[in-house]
């Protein structure tokens, strides 16, 4: 599954409360988040921190 990296300083929240990011990053992050969400939908075990 592909991943995406962007700096936290590049993601902001505008006056309406919407999350804003750099062009290209928003589309890529949305795609990766959709894939991650779809993968989790078939998971029956609860996620927990490692360690």
Short mmCIF file of N, CA and C in Angstrom, two decimals:
data_model
loop_
_atom_site.label_atom_id
_atom_site.label_comp_id
_atom_site.label_asym_id
_atom_site.label_seq_id
_atom_site.Cartn_x
_atom_site.Cartn_y
_atom_site.Cartn_z
N UNK A 1 0.86 -1.18 0.00
CA UNK A 1 0.00 0.00 0.00
C UNK A 1 0.91 1.24 0.00
N UNK A 2 0.64 2.20 -0.86
CA UNK A 2 1.47 3.40 -0.91
C UNK A 2 1.25 4.27 0.32
N UNK A 3 2.21 5.11 0.58
CA UNK A 3 2.10 6.05 1.68
C UNK A 3 2.34 7.47 1.18
N UNK A 4 2.19 8.42 2.08
CA UNK A 4 2.40 9.82 1.72
C UNK A 4 2.94 10.54 2.92
N UNK A 5 3.85 11.46 2.69
CA UNK A 5 4.44 12.25 3.76
C UNK A 5 4.30 13.72 3.41
N UNK A 6 3.86 14.50 4.36
CA UNK A 6 3.84 15.96 4.22
C UNK A 6 4.12 16.55 5.60
N UNK A 7 4.68 17.71 5.64
CA UNK A 7 5.01 18.36 6.91
C UNK A 7 3.76 18.89 7.59
N UNK A 8 3.71 18.76 8.91
CA UNK A 8 2.56 19.27 9.64
C UNK A 8 2.39 20.77 9.46
N UNK A 9 3.46 21.49 9.26
CA UNK A 9 3.38 22.94 9.08
C UNK A 9 2.73 23.32 7.75
N UNK A 10 2.63 22.35 6.83
CA UNK A 10 1.99 22.60 5.54
C UNK A 10 0.48 22.38 5.58
N UNK A 11 -0.02 21.84 6.68
CA UNK A 11 -1.46 21.59 6.83
C UNK A 11 -2.00 22.55 7.87
N UNK A 12 -2.99 23.33 7.47
CA UNK A 12 -3.58 24.33 8.36
C UNK A 12 -5.10 24.18 8.39
N UNK A 13 -5.73 24.96 9.25
CA UNK A 13 -7.19 25.00 9.34
C UNK A 13 -7.61 26.42 9.03
N UNK A 14 -8.55 26.58 8.08
CA UNK A 14 -8.98 27.93 7.72
C UNK A 14 -10.07 28.43 8.66
N UNK A 15 -10.55 29.62 8.41
CA UNK A 15 -11.55 30.26 9.29
C UNK A 15 -12.85 29.47 9.40
N UNK A 16 -13.17 28.68 8.38
CA UNK A 16 -14.41 27.89 8.41
C UNK A 16 -14.22 26.56 9.13
N UNK A 17 -12.98 26.23 9.50
CA UNK A 17 -12.69 24.97 10.17
C UNK A 17 -12.26 23.87 9.23
N UNK A 18 -12.17 24.18 7.94
CA UNK A 18 -11.74 23.19 6.95
C UNK A 18 -10.22 23.02 7.00
N UNK A 19 -9.77 21.79 6.80
CA UNK A 19 -8.35 21.51 6.74
C UNK A 19 -7.84 21.85 5.36
N UNK A 20 -6.72 22.58 5.29
CA UNK A 20 -6.15 23.06 4.03
C UNK A 20 -4.71 22.56 3.93
N UNK A 21 -4.36 22.06 2.75
CA UNK A 21 -3.00 21.59 2.52
C UNK A 21 -2.53 22.01 1.15
N UNK A 22 -1.26 21.72 0.87
CA UNK A 22 -0.69 22.10 -0.42
C UNK A 22 -1.34 21.32 -1.57
N UNK A 23 -1.46 21.96 -2.75
CA UNK A 23 -2.01 21.25 -3.91
C UNK A 23 -1.23 19.96 -4.16
N UNK A 24 -1.91 18.95 -4.56
CA UNK A 24 -1.27 17.65 -4.79
C UNK A 24 -1.26 16.81 -3.54
N UNK A 25 -0.87 17.40 -2.42
CA UNK A 25 -0.82 16.66 -1.17
C UNK A 25 -2.23 16.29 -0.71
N UNK A 26 -3.17 17.21 -0.88
CA UNK A 26 -4.54 16.95 -0.44
C UNK A 26 -5.12 15.76 -1.20
N UNK A 27 -4.94 15.73 -2.50
CA UNK A 27 -5.46 14.64 -3.31
C UNK A 27 -4.77 13.32 -2.95
N UNK A 28 -3.46 13.35 -2.80
CA UNK A 28 -2.72 12.14 -2.47
C UNK A 28 -3.10 11.62 -1.08
N UNK A 29 -3.19 12.52 -0.12
CA UNK A 29 -3.57 12.11 1.24
C UNK A 29 -4.99 11.56 1.28
N UNK A 30 -5.90 12.16 0.53
CA UNK A 30 -7.27 11.66 0.47
C UNK A 30 -7.31 10.25 -0.09
N UNK A 31 -6.53 9.99 -1.12
CA UNK A 31 -6.49 8.66 -1.72
C UNK A 31 -5.92 7.64 -0.72
N UNK A 32 -4.81 7.99 -0.07
CA UNK A 32 -4.20 7.07 0.88
C UNK A 32 -5.13 6.82 2.07
N UNK A 33 -5.79 7.88 2.56
CA UNK A 33 -6.72 7.71 3.67
C UNK A 33 -7.90 6.84 3.27
N UNK A 34 -8.38 6.98 2.04
CA UNK A 34 -9.47 6.13 1.56
C UNK A 34 -9.06 4.67 1.50
N UNK A 35 -7.86 4.41 1.04
CA UNK A 35 -7.35 3.04 0.98
C UNK A 35 -7.17 2.46 2.38
N UNK A 36 -6.66 3.28 3.29
CA UNK A 36 -6.47 2.83 4.67
C UNK A 36 -7.82 2.53 5.32
N UNK A 37 -8.78 3.40 5.11
CA UNK A 37 -10.12 3.20 5.66
C UNK A 37 -10.75 1.94 5.11
N UNK A 38 -10.59 1.71 3.81
CA UNK A 38 -11.14 0.50 3.19
C UNK A 38 -10.48 -0.75 3.76
N UNK A 39 -9.18 -0.69 4.00
CA UNK A 39 -8.47 -1.84 4.57
C UNK A 39 -8.96 -2.12 5.99
N UNK A 40 -9.23 -1.07 6.75
CA UNK A 40 -9.70 -1.25 8.13
C UNK A 40 -11.14 -1.76 8.18
N UNK A 41 -11.93 -1.47 7.18
CA UNK A 41 -13.33 -1.88 7.22
C UNK A 41 -13.47 -3.40 7.24
N UNK A 42 -12.50 -4.11 6.75
CA UNK A 42 -12.54 -5.56 6.78
C UNK A 42 -11.85 -6.15 7.99
N UNK A 43 -11.35 -5.32 8.86
CA UNK A 43 -10.61 -5.76 10.04
C UNK A 43 -11.55 -5.93 11.22
N UNK A 44 -11.53 -7.09 11.84
CA UNK A 44 -12.42 -7.32 12.98
C UNK A 44 -11.71 -7.11 14.31
N UNK A 45 -10.41 -7.04 14.31
CA UNK A 45 -9.66 -6.85 15.56
C UNK A 45 -9.51 -5.36 15.86
N UNK A 46 -9.53 -5.02 17.13
CA UNK A 46 -9.33 -3.63 17.54
C UNK A 46 -7.86 -3.25 17.42
N UNK A 47 -7.60 -2.03 17.01
CA UNK A 47 -6.23 -1.54 16.95
C UNK A 47 -5.78 -1.15 18.35
N UNK A 48 -4.53 -1.42 18.64
CA UNK A 48 -3.97 -1.01 19.93
C UNK A 48 -2.51 -0.66 19.72
N UNK A 49 -1.96 0.19 20.56
CA UNK A 49 -0.55 0.58 20.42
C UNK A 49 0.38 -0.61 20.61
N UNK A 50 1.46 -0.62 19.85
CA UNK A 50 2.47 -1.66 20.02
C UNK A 50 3.31 -1.34 21.25
N UNK A 51 3.87 -2.35 21.84
CA UNK A 51 4.80 -2.13 22.94
C UNK A 51 4.35 -2.54 24.21
#
